[in-house]
């Protein structure tokens, strides 16, 4: 039975903003703009807690964005689990990669009107401690059950006085005779299809977005791989409070991270959006043998339970918001490989920038809002391109299916093993704390050269001519998995 207050939004007023979708990004947009005094309608087709295996590890850059928005407590009271870094396993060896020092990163920006009464601080609860988040010398991320996090975000947006929540399926973006967006048509239980008007319509309808094509009919994601996910109950994680990335020459990457005191998520990459016909047999053959020993009992239990779910891994470079009255944010706008857990971090930082750019404008002045949105597209690039390109490049290496990629994969792991900047800089990219695409290019080139060097070393003196030849092809392969994506992100 749907709460009646979710069905009675007024269709006779013109809202400042209609937000379509209350996933991760919609509530952040709606809360931010409401705190700037805007009258907001947020439409979600189902306000009850979703059960999905997406968006469970929030990088430090995402936690910082929540702080900037005054929504830090969205990670409280949900048995969330702190994340202090990663451990990468490669054919029996491992390297720990802690998150960066706070002293190496700029202080968190507190957005005017949004941050108040300590809402930028993580509170003490049964699993998180204020001291760890506020006083630890290093940045922290956090992992959680996705639906519980969403419930918190939705509760926070519901507490805003100028926000109206509506349950309904948005079926159409409304346009005037000039092709400008003027609102949304929503199918509401008991009311049928109702038109709601707004100066600005913000589309946050997520990975399977129906309305991203309003920006451009060619704004379509591509999916080259998928993740098969399972819950490991009471797993003995090799390194507590770390995300685990399990790599190897003869298998696809496996991610393992704890999302609550009892539950650990395992995501196993499969190099096609279409799953193998017998998923269980594939898990037994291509995943189980490569897991650290301590995870085996919980993995075997999960296999017996047989509850696996899968999601396609999509890629979608952003497109400029260039239509009057329309703004697309979150996965509807831009997607990257989930291997690096960057999606929510990108989306939440986009919201911070969006609120900064347009939050203080009068939304009835649609031309000025549009001008700011045109600029927003370019300003978001330095942050987003790093996380997006990193995810695609690392996936290519970690899921290596050719000799050259396998050499790059090994080079990457050995590069991490060198420690110092070889670890601290890459993890700063991954955490969403170093938005420098040119530096990313330099680091990726250094990894490629290191892979070439290791190959020369391995071939020895007699194999030098062959190693030099291979070196050229390794560098060519590295350029192929990196440059086109960087180009699309920066120049698109
Ligand atoms: C397998 C996988 C694992 C991932 N893991 C991570 C991770 O660990 N860390 C990370 O940061 N990111 C991760 N991501 C990415 C992350 O999940 C997304 O970036 C994030 O969820 C995007 O938020 P969003 O609000 O744009 O979309 P969503 O969270 O998908 O929300 C969209 C919302 O819109 C609603 N909606 C859709 N259509 C309509 C409509 N017509 N009318 C009304 N409502 C509608 C939906 O019900 C939904 O609530 C992962 C992605 C995948 C595929």
Short mmCIF file of C-alpha atoms and ligand atoms in Angstrom, two decimals:
data_model
loop_
_atom_site.label_atom_id
_atom_site.label_comp_id
_atom_site.label_asym_id
_atom_site.label_seq_id
_atom_site.Cartn_x
_atom_site.Cartn_y
_atom_site.Cartn_z
CA UNK A 1 0.00 0.00 0.00
CA UNK A 2 1.56 3.30 -1.11
CA UNK A 3 1.71 6.16 1.42
CA UNK A 4 -0.98 8.63 0.19
CA UNK A 5 1.35 11.60 0.70
CA UNK A 6 3.51 10.20 -2.11
CA UNK A 7 0.65 10.43 -4.60
CA UNK A 8 -0.84 13.88 -4.17
CA UNK A 9 1.76 16.27 -5.65
CA UNK A 10 0.14 19.47 -6.94
CA UNK A 11 0.10 19.68 -10.74
CA UNK A 12 -1.22 23.25 -10.82
CA UNK A 13 2.03 24.91 -9.76
CA UNK A 14 5.20 25.47 -11.73
CA UNK A 15 8.06 23.92 -9.80
CA UNK A 16 11.56 25.37 -9.97
CA UNK A 17 12.85 21.85 -10.54
CA UNK A 18 11.50 18.40 -11.28
CA UNK A 19 14.01 15.67 -10.46
CA UNK A 20 13.30 12.32 -12.15
CA UNK A 21 14.68 9.39 -10.15
CA UNK A 22 15.51 9.00 -6.47
CA UNK A 23 18.49 6.67 -6.76
CA UNK A 24 21.84 7.92 -5.48
CA UNK A 25 21.98 11.16 -7.45
CA UNK A 26 18.37 12.39 -7.57
CA UNK A 27 18.03 12.95 -3.79
CA UNK A 28 21.40 14.73 -3.71
CA UNK A 29 20.32 17.11 -6.51
CA UNK A 30 16.91 17.70 -4.92
CA UNK A 31 18.35 18.30 -1.43
CA UNK A 32 21.05 20.64 -2.70
CA UNK A 33 18.65 22.76 -4.74
CA UNK A 34 15.97 22.77 -2.01
CA UNK A 35 18.53 24.12 0.45
CA UNK A 36 19.14 26.89 -2.08
CA UNK A 37 15.47 27.78 -1.72
CA UNK A 38 14.11 26.05 -4.81
CA UNK A 39 10.68 24.44 -4.97
CA UNK A 40 11.41 20.84 -5.96
CA UNK A 41 9.32 17.90 -7.13
CA UNK A 42 11.17 14.57 -7.01
CA UNK A 43 9.60 11.67 -8.86
CA UNK A 44 10.54 8.06 -8.16
CA UNK A 45 8.74 5.05 -9.52
CA UNK A 46 9.25 3.07 -6.31
CA UNK A 47 10.16 4.65 -2.98
CA UNK A 48 10.47 1.35 -1.14
CA UNK A 49 13.98 0.05 -0.43
CA UNK A 50 15.56 -1.39 -3.58
CA UNK A 51 17.57 -4.61 -3.51
CA UNK A 52 20.43 -4.17 -5.97
CA UNK A 53 24.11 -5.09 -6.12
CA UNK A 54 25.22 -1.73 -7.52
CA UNK A 55 26.77 1.25 -5.73
CA UNK A 56 28.05 -0.32 -2.53
CA UNK A 57 31.54 1.10 -2.09
CA UNK A 58 31.84 4.86 -1.88
CA UNK A 59 35.34 6.19 -2.48
CA UNK A 60 36.76 8.93 -0.22
CA UNK A 61 36.01 11.49 -2.97
CA UNK A 62 32.33 10.50 -2.70
CA UNK A 63 32.33 10.79 1.09
CA UNK A 64 33.81 14.26 0.69
CA UNK A 65 31.08 15.19 -1.80
CA UNK A 66 28.43 14.11 0.74
CA UNK A 67 30.16 16.37 3.27
CA UNK A 68 30.12 19.31 0.83
CA UNK A 69 26.40 18.77 0.31
CA UNK A 70 25.71 18.51 4.05
CA UNK A 71 24.57 14.90 3.61
CA UNK A 72 27.43 13.07 5.34
CA UNK A 73 25.04 11.33 7.71
CA UNK A 74 23.56 9.37 4.82
CA UNK A 75 26.20 6.77 5.71
CA UNK A 76 25.14 6.63 9.38
CA UNK A 77 22.82 4.16 11.07
CA UNK A 78 22.98 1.56 8.29
CA UNK A 79 25.72 -0.80 9.56
CA UNK A 80 28.05 0.73 6.98
CA UNK A 81 31.59 -0.56 6.97
CA UNK A 82 34.64 1.73 6.83
CA UNK A 83 37.08 1.34 3.95
CA UNK A 84 40.69 2.41 4.48
CA UNK A 85 42.24 1.23 1.22
CA UNK A 86 42.72 -1.69 -1.15
CA UNK A 87 44.73 -4.87 -1.33
CA UNK A 88 45.63 -6.18 -4.75
CA UNK A 89 46.39 -9.89 -5.19
CA UNK A 90 48.28 -11.15 -8.20
CA UNK A 91 49.12 -14.82 -8.70
CA UNK A 92 49.80 -15.48 -5.02
CA UNK A 93 51.45 -12.15 -4.15
CA UNK A 94 49.72 -9.16 -2.60
CA UNK A 95 50.24 -5.44 -2.12
CA UNK A 96 48.41 -3.11 0.28
CA UNK A 97 47.32 0.27 -1.04
CA UNK A 98 46.07 2.59 1.72
CA UNK A 99 44.01 5.67 0.87
CA UNK A 100 45.87 9.03 0.73
CA UNK A 101 46.79 11.25 3.65
CA UNK A 102 44.35 14.08 4.31
CA UNK A 103 47.30 16.47 4.45
CA UNK A 104 47.97 15.76 0.74
CA UNK A 105 44.46 16.79 -0.30
CA UNK A 106 42.64 20.15 -0.28
CA UNK A 107 40.15 20.63 2.59
CA UNK A 108 36.52 19.72 1.90
CA UNK A 109 34.51 22.57 0.40
CA UNK A 110 31.40 23.39 2.44
CA UNK A 111 28.62 24.61 0.16
CA UNK A 112 26.85 27.74 1.35
CA UNK A 113 23.28 27.12 2.59
CA UNK A 114 23.80 23.35 2.36
CA UNK A 115 26.24 22.68 5.19
CA UNK A 116 24.81 23.53 8.59
CA UNK A 117 24.44 22.16 12.14
CA UNK A 118 27.26 19.65 11.67
CA UNK A 119 25.58 17.84 8.77
CA UNK A 120 28.98 17.54 7.09
CA UNK A 121 30.26 15.26 9.86
CA UNK A 122 30.00 11.49 10.11
CA UNK A 123 28.41 10.55 13.45
CA UNK A 124 29.16 7.72 15.87
CA UNK A 125 27.02 4.63 15.34
CA UNK A 126 27.39 0.89 15.80
CA UNK A 127 29.92 0.52 12.97
CA UNK A 128 31.34 3.98 12.20
CA UNK A 129 33.07 6.40 14.53
CA UNK A 130 33.26 10.17 14.26
CA UNK A 131 36.87 10.05 15.40
CA UNK A 132 37.93 7.68 12.62
CA UNK A 133 36.36 9.84 9.93
CA UNK A 134 37.15 13.26 11.35
CA UNK A 135 40.56 12.69 12.93
CA UNK A 136 42.21 9.84 11.06
CA UNK A 137 45.26 11.06 9.18
CA UNK A 138 44.10 9.31 6.03
CA UNK A 139 40.97 9.72 3.93
CA UNK A 140 38.32 7.03 4.31
CA UNK A 141 35.73 5.51 2.08
CA UNK A 142 32.75 3.46 3.16
CA UNK A 143 30.81 0.40 2.01
CA UNK A 144 27.16 -0.39 2.70
CA UNK A 145 24.06 -2.21 1.61
CA UNK A 146 22.97 -0.08 -1.35
CA UNK A 147 19.25 -0.01 -0.47
CA UNK A 148 19.92 1.18 3.08
CA UNK A 149 22.08 4.03 1.81
CA UNK A 150 19.34 4.99 -0.64
CA UNK A 151 16.77 4.94 2.16
CA UNK A 152 18.92 7.43 4.08
CA UNK A 153 19.33 9.71 1.06
CA UNK A 154 15.58 9.55 0.48
CA UNK A 155 14.85 10.33 4.13
CA UNK A 156 17.16 13.36 3.99
CA UNK A 157 15.49 14.75 0.87
CA UNK A 158 12.06 14.12 2.43
CA UNK A 159 12.99 16.34 5.36
CA UNK A 160 13.43 19.38 3.11
CA UNK A 161 10.48 21.73 3.48
CA UNK A 162 10.35 22.77 -0.20
CA UNK A 163 10.53 19.24 -1.57
CA UNK A 164 7.49 17.28 -2.71
CA UNK A 165 8.00 13.55 -3.22
CA UNK A 166 5.92 11.76 -5.80
CA UNK A 167 5.67 8.06 -6.54
CA UNK A 168 5.04 7.46 -10.21
CA UNK A 169 6.57 6.32 -13.44
CA UNK A 170 7.74 9.24 -15.54
CA UNK A 171 6.63 8.42 -19.07
CA UNK A 172 7.51 11.53 -21.04
CA UNK A 173 9.59 14.69 -20.97
CA UNK A 174 7.27 17.59 -21.85
CA UNK A 175 8.37 20.12 -24.45
CA UNK A 176 7.00 23.35 -25.86
CA UNK A 177 6.76 24.32 -29.53
CA UNK A 178 10.42 25.51 -29.44
CA UNK A 179 11.53 22.02 -28.33
CA UNK A 180 12.44 23.36 -24.91
CA UNK A 181 11.75 21.13 -21.92
CA UNK A 182 8.93 22.36 -19.67
CA UNK A 183 8.30 19.44 -17.33
CA UNK A 184 7.40 15.77 -17.16
CA UNK A 185 4.40 13.50 -17.63
CA UNK A 186 4.08 11.04 -14.76
CA UNK A 187 1.86 7.99 -14.47
CA UNK A 188 0.56 8.17 -10.90
CA UNK A 189 -1.45 5.41 -9.24
CA UNK A 190 -5.10 6.44 -8.99
CA UNK A 191 -4.54 9.65 -11.02
CA UNK A 192 -3.41 8.38 -14.41
CA UNK A 193 -0.95 10.35 -16.53
CA UNK A 194 -0.44 13.81 -15.04
CA UNK A 195 1.58 16.73 -16.47
CA UNK A 196 3.90 18.52 -14.02
CA UNK A 197 5.54 21.79 -15.05
CA UNK A 198 8.97 23.11 -14.05
CA UNK A 199 11.58 25.66 -15.12
CA UNK A 200 14.21 22.93 -15.03
CA UNK A 201 13.83 19.14 -15.36
CA UNK A 202 16.76 17.13 -14.02
CA UNK A 203 16.93 13.57 -15.33
CA UNK A 204 18.58 11.12 -12.88
CA UNK A 205 16.96 7.91 -14.07
CA UNK A 206 20.11 5.85 -13.86
CA UNK A 207 21.86 3.07 -15.75
CA UNK A 208 18.85 1.99 -17.83
CA UNK A 209 17.80 5.61 -18.40
CA UNK A 210 14.87 6.12 -20.70
CA UNK A 211 15.38 9.87 -21.01
CA UNK A 212 19.13 10.30 -21.62
CA UNK A 213 18.28 10.23 -25.34
CA UNK A 214 16.53 13.57 -24.90
CA UNK A 215 20.05 15.05 -25.01
CA UNK A 216 20.95 13.24 -28.21
CA UNK A 217 19.49 10.16 -29.88
CA UNK A 218 23.06 8.77 -30.08
CA UNK A 219 23.62 9.05 -26.34
CA UNK A 220 23.57 5.26 -25.87
CA UNK A 221 25.83 3.20 -23.56
CA UNK A 222 27.89 0.24 -24.68
CA UNK A 223 28.31 -2.85 -22.50
CA UNK A 224 31.32 -5.11 -23.03
CA UNK A 225 31.33 -7.15 -19.82
CA UNK A 226 29.29 -7.98 -16.75
CA UNK A 227 29.67 -8.67 -13.05
CA UNK A 228 28.23 -11.71 -11.32
CA UNK A 229 27.65 -10.86 -7.67
CA UNK A 230 27.04 -12.95 -4.58
CA UNK A 231 26.77 -12.26 -0.85
CA UNK A 232 29.39 -13.96 1.30
CA UNK A 233 28.06 -14.26 4.85
CA UNK A 234 30.49 -13.95 7.76
CA UNK A 235 33.43 -14.11 5.39
CA UNK A 236 36.95 -13.96 6.74
CA UNK A 237 38.31 -11.10 4.66
CA UNK A 238 42.09 -11.26 4.13
CA UNK A 239 42.62 -7.58 5.01
CA UNK A 240 39.82 -6.07 7.12
CA UNK A 241 38.51 -2.68 5.96
CA UNK A 242 40.18 -3.06 2.56
CA UNK A 243 38.63 -3.63 -0.82
CA UNK A 244 40.24 -6.70 -2.40
CA UNK A 245 41.11 -6.87 -6.09
CA UNK A 246 42.09 -10.40 -7.09
CA UNK A 247 44.00 -10.57 -10.35
CA UNK A 248 45.77 -13.28 -12.27
CA UNK A 249 47.05 -14.28 -15.68
CA UNK A 250 44.43 -16.99 -16.07
CA UNK A 251 41.26 -15.46 -14.69
CA UNK A 252 39.12 -12.34 -14.79
CA UNK A 253 39.29 -9.76 -11.99
CA UNK A 254 37.38 -10.50 -8.79
CA UNK A 255 36.35 -7.80 -6.31
CA UNK A 256 35.64 -8.50 -2.66
CA UNK A 257 34.60 -5.90 -0.09
CA UNK A 258 32.72 -6.00 3.19
CA UNK A 259 29.43 -4.08 3.16
CA UNK A 260 28.19 -4.75 6.71
CA UNK A 261 29.42 -6.60 9.79
CA UNK A 262 27.88 -9.80 8.38
CA UNK A 263 27.90 -9.38 4.62
CA UNK A 264 30.73 -9.25 2.10
CA UNK A 265 30.12 -8.62 -1.57
CA UNK A 266 31.96 -10.57 -4.21
CA UNK A 267 31.77 -9.33 -7.80
CA UNK A 268 33.25 -11.60 -10.46
CA UNK A 269 33.93 -10.08 -13.87
CA UNK A 270 32.84 -11.91 -16.99
CA UNK A 271 34.11 -10.65 -20.31
CA UNK A 272 30.74 -10.41 -22.03
CA UNK A 273 27.43 -8.73 -21.22
CA UNK A 274 25.83 -12.15 -21.86
CA UNK A 275 26.43 -14.57 -19.00
CA UNK A 276 27.74 -18.14 -19.41
CA UNK A 277 24.97 -20.69 -19.76
CA UNK A 278 25.92 -22.37 -16.48
CA UNK A 279 26.94 -19.61 -14.07
CA UNK A 280 27.57 -21.96 -11.18
CA UNK A 281 29.91 -24.16 -13.21
CA UNK A 282 31.76 -21.04 -14.37
CA UNK A 283 32.13 -19.79 -10.79
CA UNK A 284 33.52 -23.17 -9.71
CA UNK A 285 35.99 -23.36 -12.58
CA UNK A 286 37.07 -19.74 -13.12
CA UNK A 287 36.63 -18.02 -9.76
CA UNK A 288 36.79 -20.44 -6.83
CA UNK A 289 40.38 -21.70 -7.39
CA UNK A 290 41.77 -18.16 -7.43
CA UNK A 291 40.28 -16.88 -4.18
CA UNK A 292 42.42 -16.36 -1.09
CA UNK A 293 41.99 -19.38 1.21
CA UNK A 294 40.23 -17.47 3.99
CA UNK A 295 37.34 -16.60 1.64
CA UNK A 296 36.74 -20.14 0.43
CA UNK A 297 34.32 -21.37 3.14
CA UNK A 298 31.95 -18.41 2.76
CA UNK A 299 32.26 -18.59 -1.05
CA UNK A 300 31.42 -22.30 -1.03
CA UNK A 301 28.38 -21.62 1.19
CA UNK A 302 27.22 -18.90 -1.22
CA UNK A 303 27.65 -21.29 -4.14
CA UNK A 304 25.50 -23.87 -2.39
CA UNK A 305 22.92 -21.19 -1.72
CA UNK A 306 23.00 -20.47 -5.46
CA UNK A 307 21.83 -16.85 -5.21
CA UNK A 308 23.81 -14.97 -7.82
CA UNK A 309 22.83 -11.83 -9.60
CA UNK A 310 24.39 -10.11 -12.55
CA UNK A 311 24.66 -6.61 -13.95
CA UNK A 312 26.02 -5.40 -17.29
CA UNK A 313 29.02 -3.07 -17.06
CA UNK A 314 28.32 -0.10 -19.28
CA UNK A 315 30.39 2.73 -20.64
CA UNK A 316 28.94 6.07 -21.68
CA UNK A 317 30.90 9.28 -22.14
CA UNK A 318 29.00 12.40 -21.11
CA UNK A 319 27.13 14.64 -23.52
CA UNK A 320 26.74 18.38 -23.06
CA UNK A 321 23.48 19.57 -21.47
CA UNK A 322 22.48 21.91 -24.29
CA UNK A 323 18.70 21.85 -24.23
CA UNK A 324 16.82 24.64 -22.52
CA UNK A 325 15.04 23.40 -19.41
CA UNK A 326 16.84 20.03 -19.28
CA UNK A 327 19.76 18.72 -17.27
CA UNK A 328 20.92 15.08 -17.17
CA UNK A 329 23.09 13.87 -14.26
CA UNK A 330 24.41 10.59 -12.80
CA UNK A 331 24.46 7.32 -14.73
CA UNK A 332 21.91 8.73 -17.16
CA UNK A 333 24.62 11.13 -18.33
CA UNK A 334 27.88 9.29 -17.86
CA UNK A 335 29.00 5.75 -16.99
CA UNK A 336 32.30 3.99 -16.51
CA UNK A 337 33.42 0.47 -15.56
CA UNK A 338 32.33 -0.38 -11.99
CA UNK A 339 35.66 -2.15 -11.31
CA UNK A 340 37.03 0.96 -9.60
CA UNK A 341 33.81 1.80 -7.72
CA UNK A 342 33.73 5.36 -9.05
CA UNK A 343 30.13 5.82 -10.22
CA UNK A 344 28.61 7.37 -7.12
CA UNK A 345 31.74 9.46 -6.55
CA UNK A 346 31.52 10.92 -10.05
CA UNK A 347 27.78 11.54 -9.74
CA UNK A 348 27.95 13.15 -6.28
CA UNK A 349 30.82 15.42 -7.30
CA UNK A 350 28.80 16.41 -10.36
CA UNK A 351 25.99 17.41 -8.00
CA UNK A 352 28.39 19.54 -5.93
CA UNK A 353 29.50 21.35 -9.08
CA UNK A 354 25.93 21.66 -10.37
CA UNK A 355 24.68 23.25 -7.15
CA UNK A 356 27.63 25.65 -7.17
CA UNK A 357 26.96 26.66 -10.77
CA UNK A 358 23.21 27.07 -10.78
CA UNK A 359 22.02 26.91 -7.15
CA UNK A 360 21.88 30.69 -6.70
CA UNK A 361 20.27 31.48 -10.06
CA UNK A 362 16.62 32.32 -10.65
CA UNK A 363 15.43 29.22 -12.53
CA UNK A 364 12.76 31.15 -14.41
CA UNK A 365 15.68 32.77 -16.24
CA UNK A 366 16.15 29.65 -18.32
CA UNK A 367 18.70 31.12 -20.72
CA UNK A 368 21.14 31.94 -17.92
CA UNK A 369 20.66 28.48 -16.41
CA UNK A 370 21.38 26.95 -19.82
CA UNK A 371 24.54 29.03 -20.21
CA UNK A 372 25.82 27.78 -16.87
CA UNK A 373 24.97 24.20 -17.83
CA UNK A 374 26.99 24.54 -21.04
CA UNK A 375 30.01 25.53 -18.95
CA UNK A 376 29.31 22.81 -16.39
CA UNK A 377 30.00 20.18 -19.05
CA UNK A 378 33.61 21.38 -19.41
CA UNK A 379 34.24 22.06 -15.74
CA UNK A 380 33.28 18.54 -14.69
CA UNK A 381 35.76 16.97 -17.11
CA UNK A 382 38.97 17.13 -15.12
CA UNK A 383 37.38 15.31 -12.20
CA UNK A 384 35.24 12.83 -14.09
CA UNK A 385 37.65 11.96 -16.89
CA UNK A 386 40.24 10.67 -14.41
CA UNK A 387 37.81 8.24 -12.77
CA UNK A 388 36.22 7.24 -16.05
CA UNK A 389 39.41 6.60 -18.01
CA UNK A 390 41.08 4.90 -15.06
CA UNK A 391 38.21 2.44 -14.76
CA UNK A 392 38.30 1.49 -18.44
CA UNK A 393 42.09 1.29 -18.67
CA UNK A 394 42.42 -0.78 -15.49
CA UNK A 395 39.65 -3.12 -16.59
CA UNK A 396 41.45 -3.72 -19.91
CA UNK A 397 44.64 -4.60 -18.03
CA UNK A 398 43.04 -6.59 -15.24
CA UNK A 399 40.86 -8.61 -17.61
CA UNK A 400 43.85 -9.13 -19.93
CA UNK A 401 43.00 -11.37 -22.87
CA UNK A 402 46.19 -10.97 -24.91
CA UNK A 403 49.92 -11.43 -24.20
CA UNK A 404 50.59 -7.71 -24.29
CA UNK A 405 47.76 -6.91 -21.90
CA UNK A 406 48.98 -9.69 -19.59
CA UNK A 407 52.43 -8.09 -19.59
CA UNK A 408 50.86 -4.72 -18.81
CA UNK A 409 48.83 -6.32 -16.02
CA UNK A 410 51.97 -7.75 -14.45
CA UNK A 411 53.77 -4.42 -14.99
CA UNK A 412 50.97 -2.62 -13.19
CA UNK A 413 51.12 -4.95 -10.18
CA UNK A 414 54.93 -4.77 -10.01
CA UNK A 415 54.67 -0.97 -10.29
CA UNK A 416 52.43 -0.95 -7.19
CA UNK A 417 54.95 -3.16 -5.41
CA UNK A 418 57.57 -0.43 -5.76
CA UNK A 419 55.60 1.55 -3.14
CA UNK A 420 55.98 5.33 -2.53
CA UNK A 421 54.54 7.46 -5.32
CA UNK A 422 53.94 4.32 -7.40
CA UNK A 423 51.13 3.55 -4.96
CA UNK A 424 50.13 6.90 -3.49
CA UNK A 425 49.45 8.61 -6.83
CA UNK A 426 47.37 5.81 -8.44
CA UNK A 427 45.29 5.40 -5.28
CA UNK A 428 44.68 9.15 -5.18
CA UNK A 429 43.22 8.86 -8.70
CA UNK A 430 41.08 5.89 -7.69
CA UNK A 431 39.79 7.63 -4.55
CA UNK A 432 38.59 10.63 -6.53
CA UNK A 433 41.12 12.90 -4.85
CA UNK A 434 43.46 13.79 -7.70
CA UNK A 435 41.53 15.24 -10.65
CA UNK A 436 44.50 15.60 -12.99
CA UNK A 437 44.03 13.84 -16.35
CA UNK A 438 47.52 14.79 -17.61
CA UNK A 439 49.14 13.29 -14.54
CA UNK A 440 47.04 10.16 -15.08
CA UNK A 441 48.46 9.96 -18.61
CA UNK A 442 52.00 10.24 -17.24
CA UNK A 443 51.42 7.53 -14.64
CA UNK A 444 49.82 5.20 -17.18
CA UNK A 445 52.80 5.75 -19.49
CA UNK A 446 55.17 4.99 -16.60
CA UNK A 447 53.32 1.72 -15.94
CA UNK A 448 53.58 0.79 -19.63
CA UNK A 449 57.33 1.56 -19.71
CA UNK A 450 57.83 -0.44 -16.54
CA UNK A 451 56.06 -3.40 -18.18
CA UNK A 452 58.45 -3.07 -21.15
CA UNK A 453 61.44 -2.94 -18.80
CA UNK A 454 60.29 -6.07 -16.93
CA UNK A 455 59.89 -7.86 -20.23
CA UNK A 456 63.44 -6.93 -21.29
CA UNK A 457 64.74 -8.10 -17.93
CA UNK A 458 62.90 -11.39 -18.27
CA UNK A 459 64.11 -12.06 -21.83
CA UNK A 460 67.73 -11.48 -20.83
CA UNK A 461 70.62 -10.43 -23.02
CA UNK A 462 70.03 -12.98 -25.75
CA UNK A 463 66.38 -12.15 -26.01
CA UNK A 464 66.97 -8.40 -26.27
CA UNK A 465 66.02 -7.95 -29.95
CA UNK A 466 62.77 -9.83 -29.37
CA UNK A 467 62.10 -7.88 -26.15
CA UNK A 468 62.58 -4.57 -27.97
CA UNK A 469 60.16 -5.63 -30.65
CA UNK A 470 57.67 -6.75 -28.00
CA UNK A 471 58.25 -3.46 -26.18
CA UNK A 472 56.90 -1.55 -29.17
CA UNK A 473 53.78 -3.71 -29.33
CA UNK A 474 53.26 -3.41 -25.54
CA UNK A 475 53.41 0.38 -25.79
CA UNK A 476 51.08 0.32 -28.76
CA UNK A 477 48.59 -1.83 -26.80
CA UNK A 478 48.83 0.53 -23.81
CA UNK A 479 48.10 3.53 -26.03
CA UNK A 480 45.14 1.66 -27.55
CA UNK A 481 43.44 0.97 -24.20
CA UNK A 482 44.01 4.48 -22.89
CA UNK A 483 44.19 7.20 -25.51
CA UNK A 484 40.83 6.83 -27.31
CA UNK A 485 38.96 6.93 -24.00
CA UNK A 486 40.91 9.93 -22.72
CA UNK A 487 40.30 11.69 -26.02
CA UNK A 488 36.55 11.00 -25.88
CA UNK A 489 36.34 12.16 -22.27
CA UNK A 490 38.34 15.34 -22.75
CA UNK A 491 37.25 16.37 -26.24
CA UNK A 492 33.68 15.03 -26.29
C1 LIG B 1 27.59 -3.99 -10.96
C2 LIG B 1 27.78 -2.55 -10.56
C3 LIG B 1 28.46 -2.27 -9.40
C4 LIG B 1 28.67 -0.94 -9.03
N1 LIG B 1 29.39 -0.68 -7.89
C5 LIG B 1 29.66 0.59 -7.56
C6 LIG B 1 30.43 0.89 -6.40
O1 LIG B 1 30.85 0.01 -5.65
N2 LIG B 1 30.67 2.20 -6.12
C7 LIG B 1 30.19 3.21 -6.90
O2 LIG B 1 30.45 4.38 -6.60
N3 LIG B 1 29.44 2.96 -7.99
C8 LIG B 1 29.16 1.69 -8.34
N4 LIG B 1 28.38 1.42 -9.41
C9 LIG B 1 27.78 2.55 -10.13
C10 LIG B 1 26.63 3.15 -9.31
O3 LIG B 1 25.70 2.14 -8.98
C11 LIG B 1 25.94 4.24 -10.09
O4 LIG B 1 26.91 5.17 -10.54
C12 LIG B 1 24.87 4.97 -9.29
O5 LIG B 1 23.90 4.08 -8.82
C13 LIG B 1 24.22 6.02 -10.18
O6 LIG B 1 23.19 6.66 -9.48
P1 LIG B 1 21.95 7.29 -10.27
O7 LIG B 1 21.15 7.99 -9.24
O8 LIG B 1 22.42 8.02 -11.45
O9 LIG B 1 21.14 6.05 -10.81
P2 LIG B 1 20.38 4.94 -9.99
O10 LIG B 1 21.02 4.73 -8.68
O11 LIG B 1 20.26 3.78 -10.92
O12 LIG B 1 18.94 5.56 -9.72
C14 LIG B 1 18.00 5.78 -10.75
C15 LIG B 1 16.63 5.92 -10.10
O13 LIG B 1 15.69 6.40 -11.05
C16 LIG B 1 14.47 5.69 -10.90
N5 LIG B 1 13.80 5.72 -12.20
C17 LIG B 1 14.25 5.20 -13.35
N6 LIG B 1 13.38 5.45 -14.34
C18 LIG B 1 12.35 6.13 -13.79
C19 LIG B 1 11.14 6.67 -14.32
N7 LIG B 1 10.82 6.54 -15.62
N8 LIG B 1 10.31 7.32 -13.47
C20 LIG B 1 10.61 7.45 -12.15
N9 LIG B 1 11.75 6.96 -11.61
C21 LIG B 1 12.61 6.32 -12.42
C22 LIG B 1 14.91 4.29 -10.48
O14 LIG B 1 13.87 3.59 -9.83
C23 LIG B 1 16.08 4.61 -9.56
O15 LIG B 1 15.67 4.76 -8.22
C24 LIG B 1 28.15 0.11 -9.82
C25 LIG B 1 27.44 -0.18 -11.00
C26 LIG B 1 27.27 -1.50 -11.37
C27 LIG B 1 26.54 -1.80 -12.65
#
